[in-house]
Coordinates of C-alpha atoms in Angstrom, one line a residue:
Chain A
M1 CA -17.3 136.4 181.3
D2 CA -19.7 133.4 180.9
L3 CA -17.2 132.0 178.4
F4 CA -14.5 132.0 181.1
L5 CA -16.8 130.1 183.4
E6 CA -17.5 127.6 180.6
A7 CA -13.7 127.4 180.0
L8 CA -13.1 126.7 183.7
A9 CA -15.9 124.0 183.6
W10 CA -14.1 122.4 180.6
L11 CA -10.7 122.7 182.4
F12 CA -11.9 121.0 185.6
S13 CA -14.1 118.4 184.1
P14 CA -12.7 114.9 185.0
E15 CA -12.8 113.7 181.4
Q16 CA -9.9 116.2 180.6
Y17 CA -7.7 114.2 182.9
Q18 CA -8.0 110.7 181.6
G19 CA -7.4 108.8 178.4
E20 CA -6.0 109.9 175.1
G21 CA -5.5 113.7 174.7
S22 CA -5.9 114.5 178.4
I23 CA -4.5 117.8 179.6
P24 CA -1.6 116.2 181.5
Q25 CA -0.7 114.2 178.4
R26 CA -0.8 117.3 176.2
T27 CA 1.3 119.2 178.7
M28 CA 3.9 116.5 178.7
E29 CA 4.0 116.4 174.9
H30 CA 4.4 120.2 174.9
L31 CA 7.2 120.1 177.4
A32 CA 8.9 117.2 175.5
Y33 CA 8.9 119.2 172.2
T34 CA 10.2 122.2 174.1
A35 CA 12.9 120.4 176.0
G36 CA 14.1 118.4 173.0
A37 CA 14.3 121.4 170.7
T38 CA 15.9 123.6 173.3
L39 CA 18.6 120.9 174.1
I40 CA 19.5 120.4 170.4
A41 CA 19.5 124.2 169.8
A42 CA 21.8 124.7 172.8
L43 CA 24.2 121.9 171.7
V44 CA 24.6 123.7 168.4
A45 CA 24.4 127.4 169.4
V46 CA 26.3 127.6 172.6
P47 CA 29.7 126.3 171.4
I48 CA 29.5 128.5 168.3
G49 CA 28.5 131.5 170.4
Y50 CA 31.3 130.9 172.9
F51 CA 33.8 130.4 170.1
I52 CA 32.9 133.7 168.5
G53 CA 32.8 135.5 171.8
H54 CA 36.2 134.1 172.9
T55 CA 38.0 134.8 169.7
G56 CA 36.1 138.0 169.0
R57 CA 35.7 137.1 165.3
G58 CA 32.4 137.0 163.5
G59 CA 30.4 139.1 166.0
T60 CA 28.5 141.0 163.3
W61 CA 27.5 137.7 161.9
V62 CA 25.7 136.7 165.2
V63 CA 23.9 140.1 165.3
G64 CA 22.8 139.7 161.7
I65 CA 21.5 136.2 162.1
T66 CA 19.6 137.1 165.3
G67 CA 18.0 140.0 163.5
A68 CA 17.1 138.1 160.4
A69 CA 15.7 135.2 162.4
R70 CA 13.1 137.5 163.9
A71 CA 11.6 138.2 160.5
L72 CA 11.1 134.5 159.7
P73 CA 7.5 133.5 160.3
S74 CA 7.7 130.4 162.5
F75 CA 4.3 129.0 161.5
G76 CA 5.3 129.1 157.8
L77 CA 8.6 127.5 158.6
I78 CA 7.0 124.5 160.2
L79 CA 4.5 124.0 157.4
L80 CA 7.3 124.4 154.8
L81 CA 9.6 121.9 156.5
V82 CA 6.8 119.4 156.8
L83 CA 6.0 119.6 153.1
L84 CA 9.7 119.4 152.2
L85 CA 10.5 116.4 154.4
G86 CA 7.2 114.7 153.8
V87 CA 4.1 114.4 156.1
S88 CA 5.4 111.1 157.5
E89 CA 8.4 113.0 158.8
R90 CA 6.4 115.7 160.5
V91 CA 7.9 115.1 164.0
T92 CA 11.4 115.6 162.6
A93 CA 10.3 118.6 160.5
S94 CA 8.6 120.3 163.4
L95 CA 11.5 119.7 165.7
V96 CA 13.9 121.1 163.1
A97 CA 11.7 124.3 162.9
L98 CA 11.7 124.7 166.7
V99 CA 15.5 124.1 166.8
L100 CA 16.1 126.8 164.1
L101 CA 14.0 129.2 166.2
G102 CA 16.0 128.5 169.4
I103 CA 19.4 128.8 167.9
P104 CA 19.6 132.6 167.4
P105 CA 18.8 133.8 170.9
L106 CA 21.0 131.1 172.5
M107 CA 23.9 131.9 170.2
A108 CA 23.5 135.7 170.9
G109 CA 23.4 135.0 174.6
A110 CA 26.5 132.9 174.6
Y111 CA 28.3 135.4 172.4
A112 CA 27.3 138.4 174.4
G113 CA 28.1 136.7 177.7
M114 CA 31.7 136.1 176.6
Q115 CA 32.1 139.3 174.8
Q116 CA 31.1 141.6 177.6
I117 CA 33.8 140.3 179.9
P118 CA 36.4 143.0 180.2
R119 CA 39.8 142.2 178.6
A120 CA 41.5 143.1 181.9
T121 CA 39.7 140.4 183.7
V122 CA 40.9 137.7 181.2
D123 CA 44.4 139.2 181.2
A124 CA 44.5 139.1 185.0
A125 CA 43.5 135.4 184.9
R126 CA 46.3 134.8 182.4
A127 CA 48.8 136.7 184.5
Q128 CA 47.9 134.4 187.4
G129 CA 49.2 131.6 185.4
M130 CA 45.9 130.0 184.3
T131 CA 46.0 127.9 181.1
E132 CA 43.6 128.9 178.3
W133 CA 41.2 126.1 179.2
Q134 CA 41.2 127.2 182.9
I135 CA 40.5 130.8 181.7
V136 CA 37.5 129.5 179.7
G137 CA 36.3 127.1 182.4
K138 CA 36.9 129.2 185.6
V139 CA 36.6 132.8 184.4
E140 CA 34.8 133.2 181.1
I141 CA 32.0 130.7 181.4
P142 CA 31.0 131.6 185.0
L143 CA 31.0 135.3 184.1
S144 CA 29.0 134.7 180.9
L145 CA 26.3 132.6 182.6
P146 CA 23.8 135.4 183.4
L147 CA 23.6 136.5 179.7
L148 CA 23.7 132.9 178.5
L149 CA 20.7 132.1 180.6
G150 CA 19.0 135.3 179.3
G151 CA 19.5 133.8 175.8
L152 CA 18.1 130.4 177.0
R153 CA 15.1 132.2 178.4
G154 CA 14.4 133.9 175.1
A155 CA 14.8 130.6 173.2
V156 CA 12.5 128.7 175.5
L157 CA 9.9 131.5 175.3
Q158 CA 10.0 131.3 171.5
I159 CA 9.9 127.5 171.4
V160 CA 7.0 127.2 173.9
A161 CA 5.0 129.7 171.9
T162 CA 5.7 128.1 168.6
A163 CA 5.1 124.5 169.9
T164 CA 1.4 125.5 170.1
L165 CA 1.4 125.6 166.3
V166 CA 2.7 122.1 165.6
A167 CA -0.8 120.7 166.3
Y168 CA -1.7 122.1 162.9
V169 CA 0.4 119.5 161.1
G170 CA -1.2 116.7 163.2
L171 CA 1.1 116.6 166.2
G172 CA -0.1 117.0 169.8
G173 CA 0.9 119.5 172.4
L174 CA -1.2 122.1 174.2
G175 CA -2.1 123.9 170.9
Y176 CA -4.1 120.8 169.8
D177 CA -7.3 121.7 171.7
I178 CA -7.2 125.3 170.3
I179 CA -6.5 124.5 166.7
Q180 CA -9.1 121.7 166.7
G181 CA -11.6 123.8 168.6
I182 CA -11.6 126.9 166.5
P183 CA -13.4 125.5 163.4
L184 CA -15.9 123.7 165.7
R185 CA -16.4 127.0 167.7
R186 CA -15.8 125.1 170.9
F187 CA -14.7 128.2 172.7
D188 CA -14.9 126.7 176.2
Q189 CA -12.2 124.3 175.0
T190 CA -10.0 126.8 173.2
I191 CA -10.1 129.3 176.1
G192 CA -9.4 126.5 178.6
A193 CA -6.5 125.2 176.6
A194 CA -5.2 128.8 176.2
L195 CA -5.2 129.2 180.0
V196 CA -3.1 126.0 180.4
I197 CA -0.6 127.3 177.8
V198 CA -0.3 130.6 179.6
V199 CA 0.4 128.8 182.9
V200 CA 3.0 126.6 181.4
A201 CA 4.7 129.4 179.6
L202 CA 4.8 131.7 182.7
T203 CA 6.0 128.9 184.9
L204 CA 8.9 128.0 182.6
D205 CA 9.8 131.7 182.2
G206 CA 9.6 132.2 186.0
L207 CA 11.9 129.2 186.7
L208 CA 14.5 130.4 184.2
A209 CA 14.4 133.9 185.7
A210 CA 15.1 132.4 189.1
A211 CA 17.9 130.3 187.6
T212 CA 19.4 133.4 186.1
R213 CA 19.6 135.1 189.5
W214 CA 21.0 131.9 191.0
V215 CA 23.9 131.5 188.6
T216 CA 24.9 135.2 188.7
P217 CA 28.4 135.3 190.4
R218 CA 28.9 137.9 193.2
G219 CA 29.9 141.2 191.7
V220 CA 28.1 140.8 188.4
H221 CA 24.9 142.8 187.9
Q222 CA 22.8 142.3 184.8
G223 CA 25.7 140.9 183.0
R224 CA 27.9 143.8 183.8
L225 CA 30.9 143.6 186.1
A226 CA 30.9 145.8 189.1
D227 CA 33.7 146.4 191.6
V228 CA 32.5 144.7 194.8
R229 CA 35.4 146.0 196.9
A230 CA 34.3 149.6 196.9
R231 CA 31.1 150.2 195.2
D232 CA 30.7 153.7 193.9
S233 CA 27.3 155.4 193.7
L234 CA 26.3 155.4 190.1
S235 CA 23.0 157.1 190.9
R236 CA 22.0 160.2 189.1
T237 CA 21.6 162.1 192.3
A238 CA 25.3 162.1 193.1
P239 CA 27.1 162.6 189.8
V240 CA 28.4 166.1 190.7
A241 CA 29.9 164.8 194.0
S242 CA 31.6 161.8 192.3
A243 CA 32.8 164.1 189.4
V244 CA 34.4 166.4 191.9
A245 CA 35.9 163.5 193.8
S246 CA 37.4 161.9 190.7
P247 CA 36.6 163.6 187.3
E248 CA 38.4 160.7 185.5
K249 CA 36.1 158.1 187.0
E250 CA 32.8 159.6 185.9
I251 CA 34.0 160.0 182.3
T252 CA 35.2 156.3 182.1
Q253 CA 32.0 155.1 183.7
Q254 CA 29.8 156.9 181.3
R255 CA 31.8 155.8 178.3
K256 CA 31.3 152.2 179.5
T257 CA 27.5 152.5 179.6
T258 CA 27.2 153.8 176.1
P259 CA 27.7 150.9 173.8
Chain B
M1 CA 8.0 130.6 140.2
E2 CA 5.3 129.2 138.0
W3 CA 2.9 129.2 140.9
L4 CA 3.8 132.8 141.7
L5 CA 3.2 134.0 138.2
A6 CA -0.2 132.3 138.1
N7 CA -1.2 133.8 141.4
W8 CA 0.5 137.1 141.7
E9 CA -2.8 138.9 142.1
L10 CA -3.7 136.9 145.2
V11 CA -0.1 137.3 146.6
G12 CA -0.3 141.1 145.9
S13 CA -3.6 141.6 147.7
L14 CA -2.5 139.4 150.6
T15 CA 0.7 141.4 150.9
L16 CA -1.3 144.7 151.1
D17 CA -3.6 143.2 153.8
H18 CA -0.5 142.0 155.6
M19 CA 1.1 145.4 155.6
R20 CA -2.1 147.1 156.7
I21 CA -2.6 144.7 159.7
S22 CA 1.0 145.0 160.7
L23 CA 1.2 148.8 160.5
I24 CA -1.5 149.6 163.0
P25 CA 0.0 147.6 166.0
I26 CA 3.5 149.0 165.2
V27 CA 2.3 152.6 165.3
L28 CA -0.1 152.1 168.2
G29 CA 2.5 150.1 170.2
F30 CA 5.0 152.9 169.8
L31 CA 2.6 155.6 170.9
I32 CA 1.3 153.7 173.9
S33 CA 4.8 152.5 175.2
L34 CA 6.3 156.0 175.0
P35 CA 4.6 157.5 178.0
I36 CA 4.7 154.1 179.9
G37 CA 8.4 153.6 179.4
W38 CA 9.2 157.3 180.1
F39 CA 7.2 157.1 183.4
A40 CA 8.9 153.8 184.4
E41 CA 12.3 155.5 184.0
R42 CA 11.2 158.7 185.6
V43 CA 9.8 157.1 188.7
P44 CA 12.3 154.4 189.6
A45 CA 10.0 152.8 192.2
T46 CA 7.6 151.8 189.4
R47 CA 10.4 150.6 187.0
G48 CA 10.5 147.0 188.3
L49 CA 6.8 146.6 188.4
V50 CA 6.1 148.1 184.9
L51 CA 8.9 146.2 183.2
G52 CA 8.0 143.0 185.0
G53 CA 4.4 143.4 184.0
V54 CA 5.1 143.9 180.3
G55 CA 7.6 141.0 180.4
I56 CA 4.7 138.7 181.5
L57 CA 2.5 139.9 178.6
Y58 CA 5.3 139.1 176.2
T59 CA 5.5 135.5 177.6
V60 CA 1.9 134.7 176.6
P61 CA 2.0 132.7 173.3
S62 CA 0.2 134.5 170.5
L63 CA -2.3 131.7 169.8
A64 CA -3.4 131.7 173.5
L65 CA -3.7 135.5 173.5
F66 CA -6.0 135.3 170.4
M67 CA -8.2 133.0 172.4
L68 CA -8.2 135.0 175.7
L69 CA -8.7 138.5 174.4
P70 CA -12.1 138.2 172.7
P71 CA -14.1 137.1 175.9
M72 CA -12.3 139.8 177.9
L73 CA -13.1 142.6 175.4
G74 CA -16.4 141.2 174.1
I75 CA -15.2 141.0 170.5
S76 CA -15.4 138.1 168.0
V77 CA -12.5 135.6 167.9
L78 CA -12.6 135.9 164.1
S79 CA -12.4 139.7 164.0
E80 CA -9.5 141.7 162.8
A81 CA -9.6 143.8 165.9
N82 CA -8.7 140.7 167.9
V83 CA -5.4 140.2 166.1
I84 CA -4.6 143.9 165.9
I85 CA -5.1 144.4 169.7
A86 CA -3.1 141.2 170.5
L87 CA -0.2 142.4 168.3
T88 CA -0.4 145.9 169.9
I89 CA 0.0 144.2 173.3
Y90 CA 3.2 142.4 172.0
A91 CA 4.5 145.7 170.5
V92 CA 4.0 147.4 173.9
A93 CA 5.6 144.5 175.7
I94 CA 8.8 144.7 173.6
M95 CA 8.9 148.5 173.3
V96 CA 8.3 149.7 176.9
R97 CA 11.7 148.3 178.1
T98 CA 13.5 149.9 175.2
V99 CA 11.8 153.3 175.9
A100 CA 12.9 153.1 179.5
D101 CA 16.4 152.2 178.4
A102 CA 16.4 155.0 175.8
F103 CA 15.5 157.7 178.4
A104 CA 18.0 156.2 180.8
S105 CA 20.7 156.5 178.3
I106 CA 20.5 160.3 178.1
E107 CA 23.4 161.9 179.9
P108 CA 22.1 163.7 183.1
R109 CA 24.4 166.5 182.2
A110 CA 22.6 167.2 179.0
L111 CA 19.3 167.4 181.0
R112 CA 20.8 169.7 183.6
A113 CA 22.1 171.9 180.8
A114 CA 18.7 172.1 179.2
T115 CA 17.1 173.0 182.4
A116 CA 19.8 175.7 183.0
L117 CA 19.0 177.1 179.5
G118 CA 15.4 177.6 180.7
Y119 CA 13.5 174.6 179.2
A120 CA 10.4 173.8 181.1
E121 CA 9.2 170.2 181.7
W122 CA 7.3 169.7 178.4
G123 CA 9.6 171.8 176.3
R124 CA 12.6 169.9 177.5
F125 CA 10.9 166.5 176.8
F126 CA 10.2 167.3 173.1
A127 CA 13.2 169.5 172.3
V128 CA 15.9 167.6 174.3
E129 CA 14.9 164.2 175.8
L130 CA 13.0 162.8 172.8
P131 CA 15.7 163.6 170.2
L132 CA 18.5 162.3 172.4
A133 CA 16.5 159.1 173.1
G134 CA 15.7 158.8 169.4
P135 CA 18.4 156.4 168.2
V136 CA 17.7 153.8 170.9
L137 CA 13.9 154.2 170.3
L138 CA 14.5 153.6 166.6
A139 CA 16.4 150.4 167.4
G140 CA 13.5 149.1 169.5
L141 CA 10.9 150.1 166.9
R142 CA 12.8 148.1 164.3
V143 CA 12.6 145.0 166.5
V144 CA 8.9 145.6 167.0
A145 CA 8.2 146.1 163.3
V146 CA 10.0 142.9 162.2
S147 CA 8.5 140.7 164.9
T148 CA 5.0 142.1 164.3
V149 CA 5.2 141.4 160.6
S150 CA 6.2 137.8 161.3
L151 CA 3.5 137.4 164.0
V152 CA 0.6 138.6 161.8
T153 CA 0.8 135.3 159.9
V154 CA -0.4 133.3 163.0
G155 CA -3.7 135.3 162.6
V156 CA -4.7 133.1 159.8
L157 CA -5.6 130.4 162.4
V158 CA -8.4 132.8 163.6
G159 CA -9.4 133.6 160.0
I160 CA -7.5 136.8 159.4
Q161 CA -6.4 137.2 155.8
S162 CA -2.6 137.9 155.5
L163 CA 0.3 136.2 153.9
G164 CA -0.3 133.5 156.5
Y165 CA -3.2 132.4 154.2
L166 CA -0.5 131.1 151.8
F167 CA 0.8 128.8 154.6
T168 CA -2.5 127.1 155.4
D169 CA -3.8 127.0 151.9
G170 CA -0.5 125.8 150.5
F171 CA -0.2 123.2 153.2
Q172 CA -3.7 121.7 152.8
R173 CA -3.3 121.6 149.0
R174 CA 0.4 120.4 149.3
I175 CA 1.7 123.2 147.1
I176 CA 5.3 123.8 148.3
P177 CA 5.8 127.0 146.2
E178 CA 2.8 128.6 147.7
V179 CA 4.1 128.1 151.3
L180 CA 7.6 129.2 150.2
T181 CA 6.1 132.3 148.6
G182 CA 4.4 133.1 151.9
V183 CA 7.6 132.7 153.9
V184 CA 9.7 134.7 151.5
M185 CA 7.1 137.5 151.1
T186 CA 6.7 137.8 154.9
F187 CA 10.5 138.1 155.2
L188 CA 10.5 140.7 152.4
V189 CA 7.7 142.8 154.0
A190 CA 9.7 142.7 157.3
L191 CA 12.9 143.8 155.5
L192 CA 10.9 146.6 153.7
F193 CA 9.5 147.9 157.0
D194 CA 12.9 147.8 158.6
A195 CA 14.5 149.7 155.6
V196 CA 11.7 152.4 155.8
L197 CA 12.4 152.8 159.5
V198 CA 16.1 153.1 159.0
A199 CA 15.5 155.7 156.2
L200 CA 13.1 157.6 158.4
G201 CA 15.6 157.6 161.2
R202 CA 18.3 159.1 158.9
V203 CA 15.9 161.9 157.8
I204 CA 14.5 162.7 161.2
M205 CA 17.8 162.2 163.1
P206 CA 20.7 163.1 160.9
W207 CA 23.0 163.2 163.9
S208 CA 22.5 159.6 164.8
R209 CA 24.9 158.5 162.0
L210 CA 27.6 160.3 163.8
A211 CA 26.8 158.4 167.0
T212 CA 27.4 155.0 165.3
Q213 CA 31.0 155.9 164.5
P214 CA 33.4 154.7 167.1
A215 CA 34.1 157.3 169.8
R216 CA 37.6 158.6 169.7
A217 CA 39.8 158.4 172.8
G218 CA 39.4 161.5 175.0
A219 CA 36.4 162.6 173.0

């Protein structure tokens, strides 16, 4: 526990808040890497994910890429790209690595968000006389937002965590004090920096979780459409009653929940 | 390729280290998350709390967790236990939600039928619930396995020998083939673990292949 006290002493000593390499500066660097990489990843991944989700073609492709990306060691990817592009291009190389990490979850979120919309809903919009662009803009995108933001949350989580490693190639960010402190055995510094990283990561995740709730349209729960006019009890305690009331309904509902 | 041929012994021994360090968190994580996830699903009041809690654990970046665990547990930062415990925590964080989903996916009718046939609580769990939850559990375990194998490499920053050593050593000596070998080998170990899990699933749960076929209308 003494180490935690020393870490807090390090964390709150005034010299950490001024000059080169101060905690606020490291935090801003970290947020800048994260925001930049997330933005570029979103610009690439979301249109592709939407396109695949809208047309329904290439879905297995998305699933495959998302799975394979998980097996890629992000730390190795950063070092490899820095060596390949040259140490002078280490900012670009690190950014490319972070973008590559952010693309799969964002693409999967955009794809899943579009793909889970029932055909009947889209057909209903078409029957109302909406043009294809209106369907995309007014029906499909709003209904896909909860899952898209879920993907964004996954991407940000990945990128924030991996951005701690770019300090190894000589960049800044909140990982700097840890990576520089380990060989020096400055554990007050490494633990203090780790605490800041945890606070930053949890804050970003909490904000995105709140945003997900905020964009969820009425009648959509966890990315699944629910009938808001007459909500049936789906609880386990009443399946017999609902089965007796409408045997068809229970069967269709259960089929829906098994992917 | 030349580099690999000259250093295959190093790569081989690092690969074995890597597999050993990955295996423990995968197995431990599965065993720990099974009762937690089952409980969260069984007692709905705790579901939000438990899943939210493990969600927070997963949000903590690995490098930060490697720093924070040792002072809490009284172990050395540079010990293998540090990395293994941290990765077990991530495995639990990923797995608990899947376990809860897996048990939730069981049809209540099957459970009622089992009870009607005379299964008691524990007997029903092992003979009915666990096998029916099996396919979803396997899917979660595959995610855990692959991400654990990839995360082990970060352990090199706290001095733990794994394929991650090829990253730092290759980077400092500017040997691109060495870093590339590390990335490719980590990827291959992850694929190997995944393939073993799929094969195990086929042997233990021969019925799960039927479930992956599209359900016929009216079935």
